[in-house]
CSV table of C-alpha atoms and ligand atoms in Angstrom, one decimal:
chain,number,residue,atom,x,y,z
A,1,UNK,CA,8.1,3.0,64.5
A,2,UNK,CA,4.8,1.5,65.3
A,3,UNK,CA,2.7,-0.5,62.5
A,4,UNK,CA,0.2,1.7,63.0
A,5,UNK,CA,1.8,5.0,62.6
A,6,UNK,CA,3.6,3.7,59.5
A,7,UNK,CA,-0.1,2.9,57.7
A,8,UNK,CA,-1.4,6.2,58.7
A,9,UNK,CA,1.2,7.8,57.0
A,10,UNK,CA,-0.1,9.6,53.9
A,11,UNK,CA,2.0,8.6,50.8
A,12,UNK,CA,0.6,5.3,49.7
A,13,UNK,CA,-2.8,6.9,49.5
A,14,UNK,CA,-1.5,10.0,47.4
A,15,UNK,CA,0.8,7.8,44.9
A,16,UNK,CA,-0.2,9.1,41.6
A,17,UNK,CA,-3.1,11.6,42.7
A,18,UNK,CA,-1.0,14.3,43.7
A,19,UNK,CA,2.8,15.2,43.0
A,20,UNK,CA,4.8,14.4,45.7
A,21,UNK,CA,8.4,16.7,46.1
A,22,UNK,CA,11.4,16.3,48.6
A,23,UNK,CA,12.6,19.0,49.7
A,24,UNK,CA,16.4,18.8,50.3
A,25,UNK,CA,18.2,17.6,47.3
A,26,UNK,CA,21.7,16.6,49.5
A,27,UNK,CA,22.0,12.8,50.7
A,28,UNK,CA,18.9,12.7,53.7
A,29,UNK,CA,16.7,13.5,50.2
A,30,UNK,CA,18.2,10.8,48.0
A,31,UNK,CA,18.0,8.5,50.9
A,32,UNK,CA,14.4,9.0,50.8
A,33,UNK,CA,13.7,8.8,47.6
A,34,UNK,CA,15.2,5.2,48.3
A,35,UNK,CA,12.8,4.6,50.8
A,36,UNK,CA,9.8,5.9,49.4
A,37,UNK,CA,10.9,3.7,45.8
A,38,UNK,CA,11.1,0.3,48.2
A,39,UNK,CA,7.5,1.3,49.5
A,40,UNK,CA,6.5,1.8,45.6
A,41,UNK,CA,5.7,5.7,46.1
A,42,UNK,CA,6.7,7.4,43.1
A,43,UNK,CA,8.3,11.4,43.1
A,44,UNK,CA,7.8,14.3,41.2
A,45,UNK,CA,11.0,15.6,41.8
A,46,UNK,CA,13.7,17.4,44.4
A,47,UNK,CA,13.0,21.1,45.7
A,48,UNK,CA,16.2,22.9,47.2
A,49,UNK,CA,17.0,26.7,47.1
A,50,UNK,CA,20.6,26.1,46.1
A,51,UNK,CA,20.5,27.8,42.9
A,52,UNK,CA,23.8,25.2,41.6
A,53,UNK,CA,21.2,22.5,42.0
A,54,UNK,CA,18.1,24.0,40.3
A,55,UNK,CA,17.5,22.9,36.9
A,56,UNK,CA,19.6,19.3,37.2
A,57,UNK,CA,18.8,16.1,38.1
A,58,UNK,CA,19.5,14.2,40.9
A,59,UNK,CA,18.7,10.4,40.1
A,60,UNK,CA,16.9,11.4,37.0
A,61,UNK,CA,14.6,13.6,39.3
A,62,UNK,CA,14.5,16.8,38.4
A,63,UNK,CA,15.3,19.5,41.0
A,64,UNK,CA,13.0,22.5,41.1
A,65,UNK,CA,13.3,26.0,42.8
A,66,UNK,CA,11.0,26.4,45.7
A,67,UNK,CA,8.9,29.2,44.1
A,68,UNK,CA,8.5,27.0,41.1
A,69,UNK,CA,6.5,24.3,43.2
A,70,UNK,CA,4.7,26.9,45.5
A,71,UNK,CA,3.8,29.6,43.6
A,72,UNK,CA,4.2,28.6,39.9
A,73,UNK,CA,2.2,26.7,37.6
A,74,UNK,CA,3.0,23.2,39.4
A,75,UNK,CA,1.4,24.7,42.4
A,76,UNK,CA,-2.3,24.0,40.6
A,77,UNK,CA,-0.9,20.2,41.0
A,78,UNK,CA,-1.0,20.3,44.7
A,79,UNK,CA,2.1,19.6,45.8
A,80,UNK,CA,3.1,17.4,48.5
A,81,UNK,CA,6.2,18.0,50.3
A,82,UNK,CA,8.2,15.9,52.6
A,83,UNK,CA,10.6,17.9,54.1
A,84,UNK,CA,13.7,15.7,54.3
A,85,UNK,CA,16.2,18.6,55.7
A,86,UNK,CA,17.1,18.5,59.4
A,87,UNK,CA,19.1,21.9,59.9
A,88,UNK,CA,16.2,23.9,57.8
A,89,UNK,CA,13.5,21.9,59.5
A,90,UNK,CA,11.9,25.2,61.0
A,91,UNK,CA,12.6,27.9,58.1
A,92,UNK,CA,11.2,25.5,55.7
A,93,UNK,CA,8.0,24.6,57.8
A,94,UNK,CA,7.5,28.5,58.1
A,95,UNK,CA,8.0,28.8,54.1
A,96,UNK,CA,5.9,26.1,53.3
A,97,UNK,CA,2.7,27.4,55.5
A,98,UNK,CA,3.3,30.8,54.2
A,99,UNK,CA,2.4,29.8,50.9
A,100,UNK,CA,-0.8,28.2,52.6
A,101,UNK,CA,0.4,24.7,53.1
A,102,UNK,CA,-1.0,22.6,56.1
A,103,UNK,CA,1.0,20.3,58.1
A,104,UNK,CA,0.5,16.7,57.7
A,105,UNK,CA,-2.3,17.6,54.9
A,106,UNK,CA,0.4,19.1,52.2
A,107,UNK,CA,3.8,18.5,54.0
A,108,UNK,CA,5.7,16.4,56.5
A,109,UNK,CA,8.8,15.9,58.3
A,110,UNK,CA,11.6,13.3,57.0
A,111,UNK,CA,11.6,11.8,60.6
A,112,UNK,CA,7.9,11.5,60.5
A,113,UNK,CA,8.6,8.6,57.9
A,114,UNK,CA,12.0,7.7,59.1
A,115,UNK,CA,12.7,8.4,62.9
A,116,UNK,CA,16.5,7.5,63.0
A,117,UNK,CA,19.8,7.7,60.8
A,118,UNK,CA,22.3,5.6,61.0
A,119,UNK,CA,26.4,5.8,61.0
A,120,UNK,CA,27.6,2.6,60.3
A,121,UNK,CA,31.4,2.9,61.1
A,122,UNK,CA,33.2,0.2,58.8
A,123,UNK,CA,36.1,1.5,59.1
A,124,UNK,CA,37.6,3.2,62.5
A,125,UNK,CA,41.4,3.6,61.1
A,126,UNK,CA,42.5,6.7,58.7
A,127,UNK,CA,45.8,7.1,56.7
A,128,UNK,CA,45.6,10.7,57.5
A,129,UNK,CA,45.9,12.9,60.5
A,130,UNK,CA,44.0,15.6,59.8
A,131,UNK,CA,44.4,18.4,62.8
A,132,UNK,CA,40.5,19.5,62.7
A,133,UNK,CA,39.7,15.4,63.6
A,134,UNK,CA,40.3,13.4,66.4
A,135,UNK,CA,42.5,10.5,64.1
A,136,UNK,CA,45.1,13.7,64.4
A,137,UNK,CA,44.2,15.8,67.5
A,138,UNK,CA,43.0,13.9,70.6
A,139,UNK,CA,45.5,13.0,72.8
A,140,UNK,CA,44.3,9.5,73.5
A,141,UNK,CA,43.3,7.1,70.4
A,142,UNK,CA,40.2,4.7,70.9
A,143,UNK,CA,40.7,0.8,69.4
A,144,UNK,CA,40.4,0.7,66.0
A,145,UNK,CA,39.4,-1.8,63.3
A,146,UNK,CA,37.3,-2.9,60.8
A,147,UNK,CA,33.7,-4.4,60.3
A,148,UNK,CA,33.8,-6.9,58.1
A,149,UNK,CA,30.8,-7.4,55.5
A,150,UNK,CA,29.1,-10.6,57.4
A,151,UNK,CA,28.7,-8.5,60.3
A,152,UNK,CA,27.5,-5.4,58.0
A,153,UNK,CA,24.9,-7.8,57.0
A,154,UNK,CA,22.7,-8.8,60.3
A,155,UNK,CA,23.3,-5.3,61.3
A,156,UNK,CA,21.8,-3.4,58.4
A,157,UNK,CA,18.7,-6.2,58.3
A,158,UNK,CA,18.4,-4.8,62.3
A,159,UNK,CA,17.9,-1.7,61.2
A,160,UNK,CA,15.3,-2.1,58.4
A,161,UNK,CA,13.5,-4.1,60.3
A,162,UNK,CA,13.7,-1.2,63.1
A,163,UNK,CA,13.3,1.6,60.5
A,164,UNK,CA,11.1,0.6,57.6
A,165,UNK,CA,11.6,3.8,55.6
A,166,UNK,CA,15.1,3.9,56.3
A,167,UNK,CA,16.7,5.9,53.3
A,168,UNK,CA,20.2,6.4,53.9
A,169,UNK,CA,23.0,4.9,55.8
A,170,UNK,CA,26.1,6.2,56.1
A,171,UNK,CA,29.2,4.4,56.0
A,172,UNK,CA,31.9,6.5,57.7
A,173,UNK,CA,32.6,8.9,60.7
A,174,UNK,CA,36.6,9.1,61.7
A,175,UNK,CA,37.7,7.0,59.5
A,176,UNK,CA,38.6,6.3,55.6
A,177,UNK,CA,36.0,3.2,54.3
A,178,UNK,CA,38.2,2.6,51.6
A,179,UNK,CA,40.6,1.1,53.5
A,180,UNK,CA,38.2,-1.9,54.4
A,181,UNK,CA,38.6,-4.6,51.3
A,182,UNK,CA,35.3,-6.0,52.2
A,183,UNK,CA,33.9,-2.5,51.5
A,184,UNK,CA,32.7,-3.6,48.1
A,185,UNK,CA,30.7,-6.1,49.5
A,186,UNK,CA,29.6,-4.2,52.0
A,187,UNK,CA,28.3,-1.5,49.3
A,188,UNK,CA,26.7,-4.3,47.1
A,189,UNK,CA,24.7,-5.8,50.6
A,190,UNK,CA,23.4,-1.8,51.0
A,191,UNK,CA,22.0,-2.1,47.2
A,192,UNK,CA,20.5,-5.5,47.6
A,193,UNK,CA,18.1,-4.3,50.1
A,194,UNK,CA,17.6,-1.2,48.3
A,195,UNK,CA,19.2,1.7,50.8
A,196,UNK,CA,21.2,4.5,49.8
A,197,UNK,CA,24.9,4.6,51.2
A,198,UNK,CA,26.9,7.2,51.4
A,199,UNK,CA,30.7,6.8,51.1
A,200,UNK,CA,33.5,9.5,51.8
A,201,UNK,CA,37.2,9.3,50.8
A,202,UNK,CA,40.5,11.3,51.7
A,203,UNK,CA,41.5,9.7,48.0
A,204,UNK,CA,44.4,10.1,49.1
A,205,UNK,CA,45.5,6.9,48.9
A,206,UNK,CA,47.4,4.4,46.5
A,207,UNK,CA,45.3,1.4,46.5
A,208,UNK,CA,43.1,1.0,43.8
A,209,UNK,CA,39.5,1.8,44.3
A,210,UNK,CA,37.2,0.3,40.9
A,211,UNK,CA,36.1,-2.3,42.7
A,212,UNK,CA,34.2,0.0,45.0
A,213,UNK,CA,33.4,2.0,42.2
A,214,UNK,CA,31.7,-0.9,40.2
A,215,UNK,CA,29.7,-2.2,43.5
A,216,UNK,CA,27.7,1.6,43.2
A,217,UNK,CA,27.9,3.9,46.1
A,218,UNK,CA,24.9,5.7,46.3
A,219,UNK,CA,26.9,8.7,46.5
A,220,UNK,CA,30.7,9.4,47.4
A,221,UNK,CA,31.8,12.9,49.6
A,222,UNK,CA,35.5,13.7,48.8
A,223,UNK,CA,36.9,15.7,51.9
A,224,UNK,CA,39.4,18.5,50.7
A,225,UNK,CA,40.9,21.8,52.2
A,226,UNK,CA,43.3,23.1,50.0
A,227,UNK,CA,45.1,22.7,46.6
A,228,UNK,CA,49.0,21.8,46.5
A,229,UNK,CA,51.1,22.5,49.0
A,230,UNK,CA,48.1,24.0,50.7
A,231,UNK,CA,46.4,20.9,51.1
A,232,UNK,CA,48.6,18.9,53.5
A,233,UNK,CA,48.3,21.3,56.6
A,234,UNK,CA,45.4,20.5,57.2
A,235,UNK,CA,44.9,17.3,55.5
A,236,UNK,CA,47.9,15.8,57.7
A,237,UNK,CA,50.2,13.0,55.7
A,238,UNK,CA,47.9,13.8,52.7
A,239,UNK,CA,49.4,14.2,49.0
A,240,UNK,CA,47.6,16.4,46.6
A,241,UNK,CA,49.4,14.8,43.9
A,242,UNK,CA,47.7,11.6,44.6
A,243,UNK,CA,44.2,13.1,45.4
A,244,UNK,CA,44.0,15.3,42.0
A,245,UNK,CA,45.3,12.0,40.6
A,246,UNK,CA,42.4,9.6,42.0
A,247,UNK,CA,39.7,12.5,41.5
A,248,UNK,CA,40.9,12.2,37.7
A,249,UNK,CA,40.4,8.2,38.5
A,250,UNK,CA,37.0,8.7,40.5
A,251,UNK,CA,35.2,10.8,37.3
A,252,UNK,CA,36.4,8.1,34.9
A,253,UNK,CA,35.4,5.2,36.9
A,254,UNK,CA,31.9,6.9,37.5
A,255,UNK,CA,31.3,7.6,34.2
A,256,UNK,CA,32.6,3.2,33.5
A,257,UNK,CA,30.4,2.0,36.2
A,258,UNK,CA,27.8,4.2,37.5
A,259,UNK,CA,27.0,7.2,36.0
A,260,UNK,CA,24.2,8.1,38.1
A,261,UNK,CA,26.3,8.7,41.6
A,262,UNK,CA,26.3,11.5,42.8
A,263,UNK,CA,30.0,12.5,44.0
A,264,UNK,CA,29.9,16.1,46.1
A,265,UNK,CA,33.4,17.3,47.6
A,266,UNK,CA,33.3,19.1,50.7
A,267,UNK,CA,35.5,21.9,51.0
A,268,UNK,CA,36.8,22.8,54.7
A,269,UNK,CA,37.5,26.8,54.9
A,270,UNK,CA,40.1,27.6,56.7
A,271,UNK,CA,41.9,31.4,56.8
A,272,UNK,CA,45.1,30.2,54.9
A,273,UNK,CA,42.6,28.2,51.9
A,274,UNK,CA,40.2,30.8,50.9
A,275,UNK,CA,42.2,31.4,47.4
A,276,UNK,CA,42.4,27.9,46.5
A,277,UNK,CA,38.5,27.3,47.1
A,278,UNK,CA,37.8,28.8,43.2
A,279,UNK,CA,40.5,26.5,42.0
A,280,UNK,CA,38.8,23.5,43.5
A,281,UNK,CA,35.7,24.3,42.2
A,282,UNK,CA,36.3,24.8,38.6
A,283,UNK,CA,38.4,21.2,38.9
A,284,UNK,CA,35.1,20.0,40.1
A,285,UNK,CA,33.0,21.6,37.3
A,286,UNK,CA,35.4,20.4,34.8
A,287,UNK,CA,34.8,16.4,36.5
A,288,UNK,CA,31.5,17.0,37.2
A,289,UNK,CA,31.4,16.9,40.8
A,290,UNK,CA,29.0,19.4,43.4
A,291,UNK,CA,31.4,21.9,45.0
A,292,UNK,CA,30.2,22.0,48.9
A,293,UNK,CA,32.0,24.6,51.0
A,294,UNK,CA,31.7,25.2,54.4
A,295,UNK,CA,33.7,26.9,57.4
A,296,UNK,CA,36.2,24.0,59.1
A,297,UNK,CA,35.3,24.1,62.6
A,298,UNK,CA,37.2,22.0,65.7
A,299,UNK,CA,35.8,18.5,66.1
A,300,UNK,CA,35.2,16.3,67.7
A,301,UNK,CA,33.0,18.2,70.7
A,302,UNK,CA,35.8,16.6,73.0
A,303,UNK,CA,38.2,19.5,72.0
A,304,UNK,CA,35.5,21.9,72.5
A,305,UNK,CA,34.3,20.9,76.1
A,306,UNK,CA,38.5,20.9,76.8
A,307,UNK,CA,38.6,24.2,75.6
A,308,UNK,CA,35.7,25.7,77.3
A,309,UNK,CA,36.6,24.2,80.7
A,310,UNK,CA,40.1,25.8,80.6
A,311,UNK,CA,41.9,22.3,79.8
A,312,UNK,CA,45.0,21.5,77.4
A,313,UNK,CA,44.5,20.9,73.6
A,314,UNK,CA,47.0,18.9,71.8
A,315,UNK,CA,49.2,21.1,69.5
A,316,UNK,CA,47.4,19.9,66.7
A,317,UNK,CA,43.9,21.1,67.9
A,318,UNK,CA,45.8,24.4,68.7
A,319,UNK,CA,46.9,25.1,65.1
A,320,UNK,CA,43.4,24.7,64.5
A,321,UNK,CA,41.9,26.7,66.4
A,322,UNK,CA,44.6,29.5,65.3
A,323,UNK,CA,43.2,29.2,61.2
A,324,UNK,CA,39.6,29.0,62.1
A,325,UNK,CA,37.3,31.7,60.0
A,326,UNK,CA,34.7,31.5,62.5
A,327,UNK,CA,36.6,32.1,65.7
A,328,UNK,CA,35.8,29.4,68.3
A,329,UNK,CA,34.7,31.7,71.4
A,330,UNK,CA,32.3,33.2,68.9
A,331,UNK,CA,30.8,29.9,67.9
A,332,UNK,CA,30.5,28.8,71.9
A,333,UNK,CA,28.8,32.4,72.6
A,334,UNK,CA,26.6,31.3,69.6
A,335,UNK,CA,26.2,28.2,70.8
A,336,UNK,CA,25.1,28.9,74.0
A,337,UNK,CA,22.8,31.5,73.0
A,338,UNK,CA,20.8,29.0,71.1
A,339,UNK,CA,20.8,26.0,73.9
A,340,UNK,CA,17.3,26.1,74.1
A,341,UNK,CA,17.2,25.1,70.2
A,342,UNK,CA,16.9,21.3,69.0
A,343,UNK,CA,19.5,19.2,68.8
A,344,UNK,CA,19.4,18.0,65.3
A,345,UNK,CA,21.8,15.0,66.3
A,346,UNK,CA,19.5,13.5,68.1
A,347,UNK,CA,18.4,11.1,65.5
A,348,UNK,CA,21.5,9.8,64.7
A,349,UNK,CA,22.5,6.1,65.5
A,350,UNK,CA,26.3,5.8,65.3
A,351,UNK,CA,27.4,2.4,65.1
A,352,UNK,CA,31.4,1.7,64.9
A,353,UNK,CA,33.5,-0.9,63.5
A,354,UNK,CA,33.3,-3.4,66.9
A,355,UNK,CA,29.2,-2.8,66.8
A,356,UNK,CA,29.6,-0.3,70.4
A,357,UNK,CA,27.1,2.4,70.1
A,358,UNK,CA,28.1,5.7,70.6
A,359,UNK,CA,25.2,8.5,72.1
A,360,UNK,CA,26.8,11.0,69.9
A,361,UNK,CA,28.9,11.0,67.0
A,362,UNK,CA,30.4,14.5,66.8
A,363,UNK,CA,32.0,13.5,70.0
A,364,UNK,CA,35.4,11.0,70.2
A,365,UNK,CA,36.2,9.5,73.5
A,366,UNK,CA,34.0,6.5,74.4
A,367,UNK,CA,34.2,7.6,78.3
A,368,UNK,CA,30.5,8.5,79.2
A,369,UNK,CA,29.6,8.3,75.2
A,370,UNK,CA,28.5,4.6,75.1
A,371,UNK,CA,25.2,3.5,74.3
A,372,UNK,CA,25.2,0.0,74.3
A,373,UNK,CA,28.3,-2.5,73.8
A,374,UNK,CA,26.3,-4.5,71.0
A,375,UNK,CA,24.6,-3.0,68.5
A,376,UNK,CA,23.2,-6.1,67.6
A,377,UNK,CA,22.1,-7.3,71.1
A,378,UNK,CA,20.2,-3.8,71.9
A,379,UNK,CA,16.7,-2.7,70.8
A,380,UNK,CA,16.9,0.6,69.3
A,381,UNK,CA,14.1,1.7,72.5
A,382,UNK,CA,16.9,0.4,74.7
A,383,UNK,CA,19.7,2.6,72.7
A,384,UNK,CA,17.2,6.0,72.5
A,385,UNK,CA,16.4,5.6,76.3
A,386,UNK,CA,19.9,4.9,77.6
A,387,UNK,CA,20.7,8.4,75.3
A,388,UNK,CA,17.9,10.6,76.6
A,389,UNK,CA,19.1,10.1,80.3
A,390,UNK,CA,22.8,10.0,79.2
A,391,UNK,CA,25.3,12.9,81.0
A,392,UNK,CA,27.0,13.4,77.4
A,393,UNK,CA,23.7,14.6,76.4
A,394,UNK,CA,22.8,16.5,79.4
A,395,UNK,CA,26.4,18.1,79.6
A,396,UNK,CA,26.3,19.0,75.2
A,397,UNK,CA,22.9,20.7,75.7
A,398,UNK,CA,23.8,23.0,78.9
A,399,UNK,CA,26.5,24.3,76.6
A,400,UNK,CA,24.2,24.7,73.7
A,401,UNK,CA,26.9,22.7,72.0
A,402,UNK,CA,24.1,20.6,70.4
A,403,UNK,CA,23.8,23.9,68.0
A,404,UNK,CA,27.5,24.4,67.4
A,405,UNK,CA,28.5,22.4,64.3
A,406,UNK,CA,25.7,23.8,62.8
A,407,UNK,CA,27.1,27.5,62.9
A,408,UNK,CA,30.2,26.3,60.5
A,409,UNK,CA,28.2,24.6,58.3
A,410,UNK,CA,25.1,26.4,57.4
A,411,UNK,CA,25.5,28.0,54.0
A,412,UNK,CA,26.3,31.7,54.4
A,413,UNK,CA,25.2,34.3,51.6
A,414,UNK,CA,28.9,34.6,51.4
A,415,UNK,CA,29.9,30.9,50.4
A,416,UNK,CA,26.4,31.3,48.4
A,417,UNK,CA,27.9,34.5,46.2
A,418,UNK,CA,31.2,32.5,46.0
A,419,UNK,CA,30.2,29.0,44.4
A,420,UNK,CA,27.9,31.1,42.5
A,421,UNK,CA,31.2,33.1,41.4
A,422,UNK,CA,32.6,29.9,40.6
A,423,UNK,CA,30.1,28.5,38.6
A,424,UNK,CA,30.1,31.5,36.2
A,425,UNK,CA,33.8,31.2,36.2
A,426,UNK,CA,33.0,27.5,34.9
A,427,UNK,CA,30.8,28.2,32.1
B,1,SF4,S1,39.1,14.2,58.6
B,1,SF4,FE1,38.8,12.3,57.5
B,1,SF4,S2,40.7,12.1,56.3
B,1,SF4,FE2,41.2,13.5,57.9
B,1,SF4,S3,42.0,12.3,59.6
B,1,SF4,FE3,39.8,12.5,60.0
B,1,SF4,S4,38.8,10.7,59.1
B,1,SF4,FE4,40.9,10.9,58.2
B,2,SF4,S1,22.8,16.7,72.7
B,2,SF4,FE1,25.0,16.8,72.1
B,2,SF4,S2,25.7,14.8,72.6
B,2,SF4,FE2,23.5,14.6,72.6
B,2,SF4,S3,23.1,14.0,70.4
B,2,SF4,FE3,22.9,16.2,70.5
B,2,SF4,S4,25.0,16.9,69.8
B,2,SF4,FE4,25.2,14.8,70.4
């Protein structure tokens, strides 16, 4: 982003003369209230229709409904809205102008401010072998390793100095940070310079985890699908006992060291898990943790392309496929039917472990998916060039693939009427 375009921006002017709301209280919204607290802009609070959400806090903001903002008495305010949520983007625009908002006068777009994300891989090895992930159903494995925190270092000062509102970086994509034991130091570089980072854990591990605890994640995903002997089948060499154990460990240690982080588990439906998803839930009522269900779908898009082309799957992606809610010739007719839609992937930077840079994270193989070999010794023009002429991206968005994670994970009425279920059960 240009000097220029970041002083034209609107916030610094309208600090403290008008409220200022993100909409999107999940991580992209936290990130950027990061951001927008390095650039000494002050929020009123979160706006997100999940009805779980309204009426807490998120990092002492509080979050609102959307009617409260535009159409109750905070509406006399005039609100400004940054609209920090990517798979929304378009409903929310619509929303927003409805109620008589104008674009760029009352709202704007979270890559407006911040252009990019950014995956930083610090880990590329998992304990577990889950069969919906390529660590457990590609038939090749890519080198893996671990980035150690000096490295983390010049590469995170790259990026804020490429991104000045950067808000959030994430610290994981196939892979388990935790087992990195410079991952403490990594978290405490990522709060020195003020950015959010996002951590996500199997927990199923034995190694002791307060150290990462005590450096403060900005927030921490558990990934779970299933309860007992459910779990492992598709958590692959994972033990419940040991997860329920460390999610026990997790709640304690937040509440020792850092009360304020926001720990969300994500909960991968699958046809044999449904019964186990109330279960989890009231567990994570009882801890104090956000409930998150969505569909499991087949990753990484490697599988998917394989599948559409006629090829072999492994027997793991198989199995998958075979417990999949949303059936995956559905999804590609889906898919396909909205190819002419944006990708909302685009603005991601993955980064792994050796500093390679990937054109697309959702996909595995490095064949025709590298961006640059050095993360550190590429501009970021050079990297987003290289990935609008690549033949991943060409190939993803024929297919309409681009679109096709999204159909698994946007929140149905259905999985709305269920965590609402379980939050009565919970009260
Ligand atoms: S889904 Fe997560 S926990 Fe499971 S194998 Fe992949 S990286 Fe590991
Ligand atoms: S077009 Fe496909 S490969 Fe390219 S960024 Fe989007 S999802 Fe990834």
């Amino acid at each position: 982003m240009s000097e220029s375009r970041l002083s034209s921006t609107p916030l610094q002017h309208l600090n403290g003369s008008r409220p200022i709301y993100l909409w999107g209280a999940s991580q992209a919204g936290m990130g950027m209230l990061y951001a927008l607290r390095r650039q000494g802009v002050d929020i009123t609070g979160f706006i997100d229709k999940r009805k779980a959400l309204q009426g807490g806090a998120i990092y002492d903001q509080p979050v609102y409904s959307p009617e409260e903002v535009l159409y109750g008495p905070r509406r006399a305010s005039r609100p400004f809205i940054i609209n920090t949520t990517f798979q929304h983007k378009n409903e929310i625009s619509a929303v927003c102008e409805a109620a008589g908002l104008l674009p760029g006068e009352d709202y704007l777009y979270y890559e407006e401010l911040s252009p990019f994300d950014y995956q930083v891989v610090v880990c590329g090895i998992c304990n577990l072998r889950c069969i919906s992930c390529p660590m457990g159903n590609m038939p090749a494995k890519e080198p893996a390793g671990m980035m150690s925190a000096a490295t983390y270092a010049r590469v995170l000062d790259k990026i804020l100095q490429e991104n000045p509102y950067l808000g959030i970086i994430q610290l994981y994509n196939w892979g388990e940070p935790l087992l990195n034991p410079e991952l403490p130091e990594i978290i405490r570089l990522t709060n020195e310079r003020q950015v959010l980072c996002a951590v996500s854990s199997n927990l199923s591990l034995t190694r002791d985890f307060e150290e990462v605890i005590r450096a403060r994640p900005g927030c921490f995903r558990i990934s779970l699908s299933g309860w007992g002997e459910t779990y492992a089948i598709t958590h692959t060499k994972g033990n419940w006992s040991l997860v329920l154990k460390n999610m026990r460990r997790l709640s304690e240690l937040r509440a020792r060291h850092c009360p304020e982080m926001p720990v969300e588990v994500t909960y991968h439906l699958y046809r044999h898990n449904q019964n186990d998803a109330m279960k989890i839930g009231l567990l994570c009522a009882e801890l104090g943790f956000v409930f998150r269900p969505h569909m499991a779908a087949l990753l990484p898009l490697d599988n998917v392309v394989t599948y559409i082309n006629g090829g072999q799957l492994t027997p793991a992606a198989e199995q998958t496929l075979e417990i999949l809610l949303l059936p995956i010739d559905q999804a590609v007719k889906m898919a396909a039917g909205e190819r002419h839609l944006a990708c909302n992937f685009e603005h991601a930077i993955n980064i792994d472990w050796d500093l390679t840079v990937k054109h697309c994270g959702l996909y595995y193989s490095r064949a025709d998916n590298q961006a640059a070999d050095s993360y550190l010794e590429t501009s970021l023009a050079e990297i987003i060039a290289r990935r609008r002429t690549s033949r991943l991206c060409r190939t993803c968005r024929g297919k309409g693939l681009h679109r096709f994670c999204r159909l698994y994970t946007s929140e149905t009425p259905e999985l709305e009427e269920q965590t609402h279920t379980i939050r009565e059960a919970a009260s």
